[in-house]
Amino acid sequence: MNFTRWSARLPGTQRRAAARDDRSSVPAARAESARADGSPAAPDDASPASSGPSPTETLPGPALDDLSAREILGRLPAPVALLHGRDHRVAYVNDAYEAAFGPRPSGVPAAEAMPELTQLSVVPLLDQVLRSGTARTVKSRRTAEGGSYTVTCTPVTAWSTPQDKDDKGAGGDRKGGDKGDGRTDGGREGGVLVYAADVTDHAEAAERLRTSERRHRETAVTLQRSLLPQELEQPDDLRIAATYQPGGTDAAVGGDWYDVITLGAGRTALVIGDVMGRGVRAAAVMGQLRTAVRAYARLDLPPHEVIQLLDVLAAEIDASQIATCVYAVHDPNEGHLVYASAGHLPILVRDEDGTVHRAADPTGPPLGTGGWVHTSGTIALAPGSTAVLYTDGLVERRSEDIDEGVASLARALSGAKGSPQVVCDRLIRSLGVTAEHDDDVAVLVVQHPARTGTNAELFHNAALDLLGGIEAAPRARAFATGVLTSWRFPVELRDLGVLATSELVANSLQHGTPPMRLGLRRTDRRLIIEVTDGDDHLPRRRQAEPADEAGRGISIIASIATSWGSRRTPGGGKAVWCEFALPR
């Protein structure tokens, strides 16, 4: 950088340069320079070297003692006020103060004459500043007129009056020190210098920024919530509630998600997952994974096969995004959860007596890593028990190991009673999750209620092993007729149930292999008919030709039933089912 060129712009350098030029060419300037130095002026024909001060010398400016406080404060562009005494009477305000707030009368207490100090929360500080002798600052406060100011209050020792100066000249220095009550040793009162910096533009810009960040966060949270289930499906045999709480105060929400999917025949899929990282990208990956889970669930695959498909898909979506997930299926006839986990935290189950169990292995690496063969595990979910699926934001803390967080959740769950939503709220509070929590939290609570009395009468099961050959079909129809009659179904619904039973059994006898079994299940909402056999070939609906004598069974079932489906069973074979919605 050229310091020589820039130094010409600094205060005083232009004056010194001009003085040097004038002294070398104008006699009057040389004489003026000489008078300022206190020495006689040099003759006109004196040599340049002796005609004035050297180039490095500066012309003296006015002494600081010659400037009055009024001159200094009056030239400041910021509002300044000087308050005097313990009642803070107005002693002086500069032109900038009057321009900002209007003229203020002298001698009147600031609490009466200066309402802006009350609006800026300055008046309560004046006594503290005067008493302690320590400056205090109030940052970015707004006045009624809309301006924002940062105000600094500085204690000022007692200043001299003309009489004081005469006394001091006579040998009586009466100033002394501050006694802490606003008075000095000489008995005169001190004061407070109030300096206000206008920060309106800065405050408005900060408010616009906060508003923009708040709007962006609301948009991001709305996007996140729109990707989650708007209303949880409520299966016949389970009661479910979920809670999602975004973490932090910024706009970068995370990728936590959950879902509940009814699979038919009374079975329910429960899903919870977490895409690592924050922001729109994490939310987008989460949305794609959740959609894929619902599609794979419709195939009615075992949990480990669903996780295996998700693993491949996650790598295709974004290999840099790490995601964890647990997928579990509840079958009311089995009394347990069958689950598979990809790097996710273990499911916790609370028995009716308060004992908490933790789902053990198997668990695999997070989704998208590839090269891992996932397997399924089971955990009991008996009537009266409660299962909790959650993301790491609920239990992970920087100050402790995550296993300690899971143990804390287990202790909180052991004493959590009530409806699923009540349990959700209690777990959130027990783990100390607040609105300022730095990570997203998702919790899914599943209860398998224990039914007694009249409520239990709405849930029944009946089963028949299909032995022998074609003679099993009439036995199945007779069995279904007796069971549905005992369940007091209307005649029309009973006849449709018997017809569906006949078609499912005939299809199994013709295309399946032993062992074969007919199952009937009634809930408070539907009638479920299911036939299992040892053949793993899944039936499909097709259009039979007019001359065909077979191939219409599944079409008949699809026409009369509310829904139908088929799946492969874990031990080999298949199950074909249909449902009828009960009249309200």
PDB file of C-alpha atoms in Angstrom, residues 325-537:
ATOM      1  CA  CYS A 325     -34.829 -47.848  10.839  1.00  0.00           C
ATOM      2  CA  VAL A 326     -36.738 -50.512  12.724  1.00  0.00           C
ATOM      3  CA  TYR A 327     -39.690 -52.326  11.116  1.00  0.00           C
ATOM      4  CA  ALA A 328     -41.962 -54.477  13.286  1.00  0.00           C
ATOM      5  CA  VAL A 329     -45.130 -56.461  12.608  1.00  0.00           C
ATOM      6  CA  HIS A 330     -47.774 -57.321  15.198  1.00  0.00           C
ATOM      7  CA  ASP A 331     -50.029 -60.341  14.688  1.00  0.00           C
ATOM      8  CA  PRO A 332     -52.809 -60.564  17.302  1.00  0.00           C
ATOM      9  CA  ASN A 333     -52.902 -64.350  16.941  1.00  0.00           C
ATOM     10  CA  GLU A 334     -49.214 -64.688  17.843  1.00  0.00           C
ATOM     11  CA  GLY A 335     -48.934 -62.275  20.809  1.00  0.00           C
ATOM     12  CA  HIS A 336     -45.550 -60.821  19.904  1.00  0.00           C
ATOM     13  CA  LEU A 337     -43.733 -58.351  17.649  1.00  0.00           C
ATOM     14  CA  VAL A 338     -41.589 -59.653  14.818  1.00  0.00           C
ATOM     15  CA  TYR A 339     -39.006 -56.976  14.001  1.00  0.00           C
ATOM     16  CA  ALA A 340     -35.829 -56.195  12.081  1.00  0.00           C
ATOM     17  CA  SER A 341     -33.507 -53.279  12.809  1.00  0.00           C
ATOM     18  CA  ALA A 342     -30.978 -51.397  10.694  1.00  0.00           C
ATOM     19  CA  GLY A 343     -28.740 -49.644  13.203  1.00  0.00           C
ATOM     20  CA  HIS A 344     -31.669 -48.372  15.246  1.00  0.00           C
ATOM     21  CA  LEU A 345     -32.103 -48.263  19.012  1.00  0.00           C
ATOM     22  CA  PRO A 346     -33.834 -51.263  20.649  1.00  0.00           C
ATOM     23  CA  ILE A 347     -37.604 -51.501  21.137  1.00  0.00           C
ATOM     24  CA  LEU A 348     -38.690 -51.327  24.790  1.00  0.00           C
ATOM     25  CA  VAL A 349     -41.727 -53.271  26.042  1.00  0.00           C
ATOM     26  CA  ARG A 350     -43.363 -52.710  29.423  1.00  0.00           C
ATOM     27  CA  ASP A 351     -45.392 -55.604  30.838  1.00  0.00           C
ATOM     28  CA  GLU A 352     -48.600 -55.027  32.761  1.00  0.00           C
ATOM     29  CA  ASP A 353     -46.704 -55.383  36.073  1.00  0.00           C
ATOM     30  CA  GLY A 354     -44.192 -52.649  35.139  1.00  0.00           C
ATOM     31  CA  THR A 355     -41.290 -54.873  34.068  1.00  0.00           C
ATOM     32  CA  VAL A 356     -39.463 -53.436  31.053  1.00  0.00           C
ATOM     33  CA  HIS A 357     -37.830 -55.662  28.422  1.00  0.00           C
ATOM     34  CA  ARG A 358     -35.372 -54.566  25.775  1.00  0.00           C
ATOM     35  CA  ALA A 359     -35.453 -56.124  22.321  1.00  0.00           C
ATOM     36  CA  ALA A 360     -32.240 -58.026  21.775  1.00  0.00           C
ATOM     37  CA  ASP A 361     -30.357 -58.697  18.585  1.00  0.00           C
ATOM     38  CA  PRO A 362     -30.612 -59.167  15.675  1.00  0.00           C
ATOM     39  CA  THR A 363     -29.718 -55.719  14.454  1.00  0.00           C
ATOM     40  CA  GLY A 364     -27.671 -54.728  11.451  1.00  0.00           C
ATOM     41  CA  PRO A 365     -25.791 -51.641  10.251  1.00  0.00           C
ATOM     42  CA  PRO A 366     -27.626 -48.500   9.098  1.00  0.00           C
ATOM     43  CA  LEU A 367     -29.430 -48.398   5.783  1.00  0.00           C
ATOM     44  CA  GLY A 368     -27.355 -47.808   2.672  1.00  0.00           C
ATOM     45  CA  THR A 369     -24.215 -49.626   3.844  1.00  0.00           C
ATOM     46  CA  GLY A 370     -24.938 -52.788   1.837  1.00  0.00           C
ATOM     47  CA  GLY A 371     -23.323 -56.197   2.153  1.00  0.00           C
ATOM     48  CA  TRP A 372     -25.315 -57.245   5.227  1.00  0.00           C
ATOM     49  CA  VAL A 373     -27.929 -59.996   5.442  1.00  0.00           C
ATOM     50  CA  HIS A 374     -30.614 -58.813   7.873  1.00  0.00           C
ATOM     51  CA  THR A 375     -32.596 -61.198  10.051  1.00  0.00           C
ATOM     52  CA  SER A 376     -35.767 -60.891  12.121  1.00  0.00           C
ATOM     53  CA  GLY A 377     -36.218 -61.196  15.865  1.00  0.00           C
ATOM     54  CA  THR A 378     -39.228 -61.378  18.183  1.00  0.00           C
ATOM     55  CA  ILE A 379     -40.292 -59.729  21.440  1.00  0.00           C
ATOM     56  CA  ALA A 380     -43.430 -60.555  23.405  1.00  0.00           C
ATOM     57  CA  LEU A 381     -46.330 -58.090  23.351  1.00  0.00           C
ATOM     58  CA  ALA A 382     -48.943 -59.692  25.571  1.00  0.00           C
ATOM     59  CA  PRO A 383     -52.314 -58.085  26.417  1.00  0.00           C
ATOM     60  CA  GLY A 384     -51.773 -55.218  28.849  1.00  0.00           C
ATOM     61  CA  SER A 385     -48.243 -54.443  27.629  1.00  0.00           C
ATOM     62  CA  THR A 386     -46.846 -51.271  26.042  1.00  0.00           C
ATOM     63  CA  ALA A 387     -44.119 -51.012  23.386  1.00  0.00           C
ATOM     64  CA  VAL A 388     -42.074 -47.864  22.707  1.00  0.00           C
ATOM     65  CA  LEU A 389     -40.211 -47.128  19.485  1.00  0.00           C
ATOM     66  CA  TYR A 390     -38.103 -43.931  19.476  1.00  0.00           C
ATOM     67  CA  THR A 391     -35.268 -42.040  17.813  1.00  0.00           C
ATOM     68  CA  ASP A 392     -31.912 -41.172  19.345  1.00  0.00           C
ATOM     69  CA  GLY A 393     -32.907 -37.568  20.066  1.00  0.00           C
ATOM     70  CA  LEU A 394     -34.922 -38.850  23.030  1.00  0.00           C
ATOM     71  CA  VAL A 395     -32.054 -40.635  24.798  1.00  0.00           C
ATOM     72  CA  GLU A 396     -28.785 -39.251  23.412  1.00  0.00           C
ATOM     73  CA  ARG A 397     -26.945 -36.610  25.467  1.00  0.00           C
ATOM     74  CA  ARG A 398     -23.464 -35.199  25.012  1.00  0.00           C
ATOM     75  CA  SER A 399     -22.632 -35.719  28.682  1.00  0.00           C
ATOM     76  CA  GLU A 400     -23.472 -39.443  28.901  1.00  0.00           C
ATOM     77  CA  ASP A 401     -23.295 -42.713  27.027  1.00  0.00           C
ATOM     78  CA  ILE A 402     -26.343 -43.526  24.922  1.00  0.00           C
ATOM     79  CA  ASP A 403     -26.857 -46.783  26.867  1.00  0.00           C
ATOM     80  CA  GLU A 404     -27.402 -44.666  29.971  1.00  0.00           C
ATOM     81  CA  GLY A 405     -30.046 -42.726  28.079  1.00  0.00           C
ATOM     82  CA  VAL A 406     -31.807 -45.944  27.080  1.00  0.00           C
ATOM     83  CA  ALA A 407     -31.677 -47.088  30.704  1.00  0.00           C
ATOM     84  CA  SER A 408     -33.219 -43.772  31.793  1.00  0.00           C
ATOM     85  CA  LEU A 409     -35.988 -44.266  29.250  1.00  0.00           C
ATOM     86  CA  ALA A 410     -36.622 -47.795  30.576  1.00  0.00           C
ATOM     87  CA  ARG A 411     -36.953 -46.439  34.137  1.00  0.00           C
ATOM     88  CA  ALA A 412     -39.345 -43.741  32.963  1.00  0.00           C
ATOM     89  CA  LEU A 413     -41.377 -46.297  31.007  1.00  0.00           C
ATOM     90  CA  SER A 414     -41.694 -48.632  33.987  1.00  0.00           C
ATOM     91  CA  GLY A 415     -43.759 -46.037  35.832  1.00  0.00           C
ATOM     92  CA  ALA A 416     -45.611 -44.554  32.860  1.00  0.00           C
ATOM     93  CA  LYS A 417     -49.287 -45.476  32.864  1.00  0.00           C
ATOM     94  CA  GLY A 418     -52.318 -44.187  31.042  1.00  0.00           C
ATOM     95  CA  SER A 419     -53.292 -43.835  27.403  1.00  0.00           C
ATOM     96  CA  PRO A 420     -50.618 -43.977  24.667  1.00  0.00           C
ATOM     97  CA  GLN A 421     -50.634 -40.183  24.315  1.00  0.00           C
ATOM     98  CA  VAL A 422     -50.227 -39.740  28.063  1.00  0.00           C
ATOM     99  CA  VAL A 423     -47.290 -42.163  28.026  1.00  0.00           C
ATOM    100  CA  CYS A 424     -45.742 -40.205  25.129  1.00  0.00           C
ATOM    101  CA  ASP A 425     -45.965 -36.939  27.028  1.00  0.00           C
ATOM    102  CA  ARG A 426     -44.603 -38.443  30.230  1.00  0.00           C
ATOM    103  CA  LEU A 427     -41.598 -39.949  28.487  1.00  0.00           C
ATOM    104  CA  ILE A 428     -40.830 -36.632  26.778  1.00  0.00           C
ATOM    105  CA  ARG A 429     -40.948 -34.803  30.126  1.00  0.00           C
ATOM    106  CA  SER A 430     -39.032 -37.486  32.030  1.00  0.00           C
ATOM    107  CA  LEU A 431     -36.154 -37.390  29.554  1.00  0.00           C
ATOM    108  CA  GLY A 432     -35.942 -33.593  29.799  1.00  0.00           C
ATOM    109  CA  VAL A 433     -36.906 -32.799  26.207  1.00  0.00           C
ATOM    110  CA  THR A 434     -37.928 -29.136  25.863  1.00  0.00           C
ATOM    111  CA  ALA A 435     -38.579 -26.725  23.008  1.00  0.00           C
ATOM    112  CA  GLU A 436     -34.854 -25.834  23.087  1.00  0.00           C
ATOM    113  CA  HIS A 437     -33.756 -29.470  22.672  1.00  0.00           C
ATOM    114  CA  ASP A 438     -30.945 -29.630  20.106  1.00  0.00           C
ATOM    115  CA  ASP A 439     -32.127 -32.747  18.254  1.00  0.00           C
ATOM    116  CA  ASP A 440     -35.357 -33.943  16.709  1.00  0.00           C
ATOM    117  CA  VAL A 441     -37.375 -36.438  18.745  1.00  0.00           C
ATOM    118  CA  ALA A 442     -39.896 -38.984  17.477  1.00  0.00           C
ATOM    119  CA  VAL A 443     -41.709 -41.398  19.809  1.00  0.00           C
ATOM    120  CA  LEU A 444     -44.222 -44.120  18.881  1.00  0.00           C
ATOM    121  CA  VAL A 445     -46.145 -45.743  21.757  1.00  0.00           C
ATOM    122  CA  VAL A 446     -48.112 -48.947  21.083  1.00  0.00           C
ATOM    123  CA  GLN A 447     -50.440 -50.518  23.642  1.00  0.00           C
ATOM    124  CA  HIS A 448     -52.010 -53.968  23.451  1.00  0.00           C
ATOM    125  CA  PRO A 449     -54.925 -53.486  25.848  1.00  0.00           C
ATOM    126  CA  ALA A 450     -56.123 -56.275  28.080  1.00  0.00           C
ATOM    127  CA  ARG A 451     -59.867 -56.584  27.460  1.00  0.00           C
ATOM    128  CA  THR A 452     -62.289 -57.828  30.058  1.00  0.00           C
ATOM    129  CA  GLY A 453     -66.055 -57.908  30.540  1.00  0.00           C
ATOM    130  CA  THR A 454     -68.342 -56.799  27.744  1.00  0.00           C
ATOM    131  CA  ASN A 455     -65.407 -55.372  25.793  1.00  0.00           C
ATOM    132  CA  ALA A 456     -63.799 -58.806  25.635  1.00  0.00           C
ATOM    133  CA  GLU A 457     -67.011 -60.251  24.174  1.00  0.00           C
ATOM    134  CA  LEU A 458     -66.374 -58.258  20.989  1.00  0.00           C
ATOM    135  CA  PHE A 459     -63.154 -60.224  20.291  1.00  0.00           C
ATOM    136  CA  HIS A 460     -63.332 -63.928  19.458  1.00  0.00           C
ATOM    137  CA  ASN A 461     -61.203 -66.528  17.674  1.00  0.00           C
ATOM    138  CA  ALA A 462     -62.098 -69.912  16.217  1.00  0.00           C
ATOM    139  CA  ALA A 463     -60.005 -72.354  14.164  1.00  0.00           C
ATOM    140  CA  LEU A 464     -60.439 -75.698  12.381  1.00  0.00           C
ATOM    141  CA  ASP A 465     -57.789 -78.010  10.966  1.00  0.00           C
ATOM    142  CA  LEU A 466     -58.762 -79.083   7.453  1.00  0.00           C
ATOM    143  CA  LEU A 467     -58.095 -82.827   7.379  1.00  0.00           C
ATOM    144  CA  GLY A 468     -58.849 -85.312   4.650  1.00  0.00           C
ATOM    145  CA  GLY A 469     -59.692 -84.542   1.043  1.00  0.00           C
ATOM    146  CA  ILE A 470     -62.620 -82.847  -0.580  1.00  0.00           C
ATOM    147  CA  GLU A 471     -64.847 -83.746   2.361  1.00  0.00           C
ATOM    148  CA  ALA A 472     -63.058 -80.968   4.308  1.00  0.00           C
ATOM    149  CA  ALA A 473     -65.014 -78.338   2.362  1.00  0.00           C
ATOM    150  CA  PRO A 474     -68.509 -79.171   3.737  1.00  0.00           C
ATOM    151  CA  ARG A 475     -67.055 -79.490   7.248  1.00  0.00           C
ATOM    152  CA  ALA A 476     -65.531 -76.014   6.881  1.00  0.00           C
ATOM    153  CA  ARG A 477     -68.861 -74.543   5.744  1.00  0.00           C
ATOM    154  CA  ALA A 478     -70.701 -76.158   8.646  1.00  0.00           C
ATOM    155  CA  PHE A 479     -68.064 -74.920  11.098  1.00  0.00           C
ATOM    156  CA  ALA A 480     -68.254 -71.355   9.755  1.00  0.00           C
ATOM    157  CA  THR A 481     -72.058 -71.375   9.896  1.00  0.00           C
ATOM    158  CA  GLY A 482     -72.081 -72.446  13.534  1.00  0.00           C
ATOM    159  CA  VAL A 483     -69.390 -69.982  14.629  1.00  0.00           C
ATOM    160  CA  LEU A 484     -70.867 -66.958  12.860  1.00  0.00           C
ATOM    161  CA  THR A 485     -74.305 -67.780  14.219  1.00  0.00           C
ATOM    162  CA  SER A 486     -72.925 -67.947  17.753  1.00  0.00           C
ATOM    163  CA  TRP A 487     -71.305 -64.562  17.225  1.00  0.00           C
ATOM    164  CA  ARG A 488     -74.760 -63.182  16.476  1.00  0.00           C
ATOM    165  CA  PHE A 489     -73.954 -61.759  13.073  1.00  0.00           C
ATOM    166  CA  PRO A 490     -76.816 -60.636  10.838  1.00  0.00           C
ATOM    167  CA  VAL A 491     -78.041 -63.301   8.433  1.00  0.00           C
ATOM    168  CA  GLU A 492     -76.712 -61.463   5.364  1.00  0.00           C
ATOM    169  CA  LEU A 493     -73.231 -61.082   6.808  1.00  0.00           C
ATOM    170  CA  ARG A 494     -73.269 -64.686   8.022  1.00  0.00           C
ATOM    171  CA  ASP A 495     -74.127 -65.959   4.535  1.00  0.00           C
ATOM    172  CA  LEU A 496     -71.356 -63.847   2.952  1.00  0.00           C
ATOM    173  CA  GLY A 497     -68.883 -65.194   5.520  1.00  0.00           C
ATOM    174  CA  VAL A 498     -69.858 -68.795   4.759  1.00  0.00           C
ATOM    175  CA  LEU A 499     -69.503 -68.154   1.017  1.00  0.00           C
ATOM    176  CA  ALA A 500     -66.047 -66.631   1.462  1.00  0.00           C
ATOM    177  CA  THR A 501     -65.025 -69.563   3.674  1.00  0.00           C
ATOM    178  CA  SER A 502     -66.156 -72.041   1.035  1.00  0.00           C
ATOM    179  CA  GLU A 503     -64.198 -70.329  -1.737  1.00  0.00           C
ATOM    180  CA  LEU A 504     -60.991 -69.958   0.302  1.00  0.00           C
ATOM    181  CA  VAL A 505     -61.094 -73.594   1.450  1.00  0.00           C
ATOM    182  CA  ALA A 506     -61.854 -74.892  -2.062  1.00  0.00           C
ATOM    183  CA  ASN A 507     -58.939 -72.869  -3.449  1.00  0.00           C
ATOM    184  CA  SER A 508     -56.595 -74.270  -0.797  1.00  0.00           C
ATOM    185  CA  LEU A 509     -57.782 -77.838  -1.353  1.00  0.00           C
ATOM    186  CA  GLN A 510     -57.235 -77.542  -5.087  1.00  0.00           C
ATOM    187  CA  HIS A 511     -53.938 -75.665  -5.212  1.00  0.00           C
ATOM    188  CA  GLY A 512     -52.391 -76.035  -1.734  1.00  0.00           C
ATOM    189  CA  THR A 513     -50.724 -78.784   0.244  1.00  0.00           C
ATOM    190  CA  PRO A 514     -51.219 -79.892   3.850  1.00  0.00           C
ATOM    191  CA  PRO A 515     -51.227 -78.842   6.585  1.00  0.00           C
ATOM    192  CA  MET A 516     -54.329 -76.694   6.062  1.00  0.00           C
ATOM    193  CA  ARG A 517     -56.163 -74.626   8.645  1.00  0.00           C
ATOM    194  CA  LEU A 518     -59.210 -72.379   8.700  1.00  0.00           C
ATOM    195  CA  GLY A 519     -59.227 -69.407  11.090  1.00  0.00           C
ATOM    196  CA  LEU A 520     -62.115 -67.087  11.960  1.00  0.00           C
ATOM    197  CA  ARG A 521     -61.573 -63.918  13.965  1.00  0.00           C
ATOM    198  CA  ARG A 522     -63.998 -61.294  15.127  1.00  0.00           C
ATOM    199  CA  THR A 523     -63.016 -57.843  16.404  1.00  0.00           C
ATOM    200  CA  ASP A 524     -65.133 -54.867  17.339  1.00  0.00           C
ATOM    201  CA  ARG A 525     -64.861 -53.634  13.739  1.00  0.00           C
ATOM    202  CA  ARG A 526     -64.530 -56.563  11.329  1.00  0.00           C
ATOM    203  CA  LEU A 527     -64.770 -60.257  10.580  1.00  0.00           C
ATOM    204  CA  ILE A 528     -61.541 -61.896   9.369  1.00  0.00           C
ATOM    205  CA  ILE A 529     -61.428 -65.242   7.551  1.00  0.00           C
ATOM    206  CA  GLU A 530     -58.041 -66.830   6.852  1.00  0.00           C
ATOM    207  CA  VAL A 531     -56.938 -70.157   5.353  1.00  0.00           C
ATOM    208  CA  THR A 532     -53.326 -71.379   5.541  1.00  0.00           C
ATOM    209  CA  ASP A 533     -51.636 -74.266   3.728  1.00  0.00           C
ATOM    210  CA  GLY A 534     -48.161 -75.605   3.030  1.00  0.00           C
ATOM    211  CA  ASP A 535     -47.772 -74.345  -0.557  1.00  0.00           C
ATOM    212  CA  ASP A 536     -45.989 -71.004  -1.032  1.00  0.00           C
ATOM    213  CA  HIS A 537     -47.549 -70.138  -4.398  1.00  0.00           C
TER     214      HIS A 537
END
